[in-house]
Amino acid sequence: MARGTVVYAGGAWAAIDRGGVCEALSRSQKVVPKDKVQPLAGITFAADHKRWGEFHARLSRVPRGDATVMLKVGDQPFLLVTSGGWAWSRGPAQAEAIIDALRGGTAMSIASRDTAGVRFSDPYLLDGAPTAIDAAAARCALRGAGKVQ
């Protein structure tokens, strides 16, 4: 994954400026061995506004082809779109609803079934999420306006 400049870090979240894209990111509470995929989740903002507030997650396991991937923020569920070991919000309206839920929540998890049919869940803390989201959005808005190089 491309490196970037940390704009904010607090709680379990950070805002990172990667040039044309800024992200609010968090690593899952799930500790995985070094040879396994570390799950992460975040919100992406692009300076050109083509992706503004899009939720994304790298899952700890690849979901089975017919399995649903559910994001749960507090008690609010969101059905995600998937490809391989990644999942995304289904569009701008859902992305906005996810951000609203993240602002008011304390924890979230992403759950599905892997290729063997075994259920898995990637848990996250939301401490620091609202500030990281705001910092990432502000940084890319400034970049898009030409005020940040």
Short mmCIF file of C-alpha atoms in Angstrom, two decimals, residues 10-126:
data_model
loop_
_atom_site.label_atom_id
_atom_site.label_comp_id
_atom_site.label_asym_id
_atom_site.label_seq_id
_atom_site.Cartn_x
_atom_site.Cartn_y
_atom_site.Cartn_z
CA GLY A 10 -5.62 9.53 17.61
CA GLY A 11 -7.49 6.72 19.28
CA ALA A 12 -7.65 3.77 16.91
CA TRP A 13 -7.71 5.88 13.72
CA ALA A 14 -5.39 7.97 11.56
CA ALA A 15 -5.84 10.31 8.59
CA ILE A 16 -3.28 9.86 5.81
CA ASP A 17 -2.64 12.06 2.77
CA ARG A 18 -1.43 9.92 -0.16
CA GLY A 19 -1.40 12.69 -2.75
CA GLY A 20 -4.57 12.51 -4.84
CA VAL A 21 -6.32 10.43 -2.15
CA CYS A 22 -6.74 10.98 1.59
CA GLU A 23 -7.91 8.23 3.91
CA ALA A 24 -9.18 7.85 7.45
CA LEU A 25 -7.90 4.39 8.43
CA SER A 26 -8.02 1.91 11.28
CA ARG A 27 -6.51 -1.53 11.83
CA SER A 28 -8.75 -4.26 13.17
CA GLN A 29 -8.42 -5.26 16.81
CA LYS A 30 -7.83 -8.77 15.47
CA VAL A 31 -4.14 -9.61 15.77
CA VAL A 32 -3.05 -11.82 12.88
CA PRO A 33 0.20 -13.71 12.26
CA LYS A 34 2.77 -11.98 10.03
CA ASP A 35 2.01 -14.31 7.11
CA LYS A 36 -1.73 -13.44 7.21
CA VAL A 37 -3.60 -10.36 5.99
CA GLN A 38 -4.04 -7.59 8.58
CA PRO A 39 -7.64 -6.37 8.26
CA LEU A 40 -8.13 -2.64 7.94
CA ALA A 41 -11.04 -0.32 7.28
CA GLY A 42 -11.35 3.27 6.26
CA ILE A 43 -12.99 6.12 4.44
CA THR A 44 -11.49 7.41 1.18
CA PHE A 45 -11.64 10.97 -0.14
CA ALA A 46 -10.21 11.83 -3.57
CA ALA A 47 -9.08 15.37 -4.38
CA ASP A 48 -11.02 15.14 -7.68
CA HIS A 49 -14.16 14.12 -5.67
CA LYS A 50 -14.69 10.94 -7.75
CA ARG A 51 -14.52 8.96 -4.50
CA TRP A 52 -15.76 11.10 -1.64
CA GLY A 53 -16.48 9.36 1.66
CA GLU A 54 -16.30 5.83 0.24
CA PHE A 55 -16.03 3.12 2.93
CA HIS A 56 -13.56 0.31 2.21
CA ALA A 57 -12.15 -2.66 4.10
CA ARG A 58 -9.47 -5.25 3.56
CA LEU A 59 -10.86 -8.41 5.12
CA SER A 60 -8.90 -10.95 7.16
CA ARG A 61 -10.14 -13.73 4.86
CA VAL A 62 -11.54 -13.96 1.34
CA PRO A 63 -15.32 -14.42 1.51
CA ARG A 64 -17.02 -17.37 -0.16
CA GLY A 65 -18.44 -16.38 -3.57
CA ASP A 66 -22.08 -16.53 -2.46
CA ALA A 67 -21.50 -15.06 1.01
CA THR A 68 -22.70 -11.64 2.07
CA VAL A 69 -20.32 -9.26 3.81
CA MET A 70 -21.97 -7.23 6.54
CA LEU A 71 -20.59 -4.15 8.24
CA LYS A 72 -22.20 -3.54 11.61
CA VAL A 73 -21.74 -0.18 13.36
CA GLY A 74 -23.33 -0.43 16.77
CA ASP A 75 -26.56 -2.27 15.93
CA GLN A 76 -26.88 -0.79 12.42
CA PRO A 77 -26.09 -3.26 9.59
CA PHE A 78 -24.76 -2.37 6.12
CA LEU A 79 -24.47 -4.86 3.23
CA LEU A 80 -21.17 -4.26 1.42
CA VAL A 81 -19.99 -4.95 -2.15
CA THR A 82 -17.01 -7.31 -2.37
CA SER A 83 -14.24 -8.43 -4.68
CA GLY A 84 -11.61 -10.87 -3.46
CA GLY A 85 -10.57 -9.92 0.06
CA TRP A 86 -11.90 -6.34 -0.18
CA ALA A 87 -15.29 -4.77 0.55
CA TRP A 88 -16.76 -1.31 -0.20
CA SER A 89 -19.83 0.78 0.45
CA ARG A 90 -22.55 0.37 -2.19
CA GLY A 91 -22.66 4.02 -3.25
CA PRO A 92 -22.69 7.61 -1.99
CA ALA A 93 -25.92 7.35 0.02
CA GLN A 94 -24.75 4.26 1.90
CA ALA A 95 -21.28 5.76 2.38
CA GLU A 96 -22.86 8.83 3.98
CA ALA A 97 -25.01 6.64 6.25
CA ILE A 98 -21.92 4.66 7.29
CA ILE A 99 -20.03 7.86 8.15
CA ASP A 100 -23.00 9.08 10.21
CA ALA A 101 -23.08 5.75 12.07
CA LEU A 102 -19.29 5.84 12.66
CA ARG A 103 -19.62 9.31 14.22
CA GLY A 104 -22.07 8.02 16.83
CA GLY A 105 -20.75 4.51 17.39
CA THR A 106 -18.18 3.01 19.71
CA ALA A 107 -17.40 -0.21 17.83
CA MET A 108 -17.90 -1.85 14.45
CA SER A 109 -17.32 -5.24 12.91
CA ILE A 110 -17.29 -6.77 9.45
CA ALA A 111 -18.49 -10.36 9.17
CA SER A 112 -18.85 -12.99 6.48
CA ARG A 113 -18.08 -16.64 5.67
CA ASP A 114 -14.75 -17.64 4.15
CA THR A 115 -14.20 -19.97 1.18
CA ALA A 116 -14.49 -22.99 3.53
CA GLY A 117 -17.83 -21.71 4.85
CA VAL A 118 -16.40 -20.74 8.24
CA ARG A 119 -17.81 -17.56 9.75
CA PHE A 120 -15.30 -14.80 10.53
CA SER A 121 -15.50 -11.31 11.99
CA ASP A 122 -13.06 -8.39 12.00
CA PRO A 123 -13.71 -6.06 14.99
CA TYR A 124 -12.76 -2.36 15.15
CA LEU A 125 -12.79 0.44 17.71
CA LEU A 126 -14.20 3.80 16.65
#
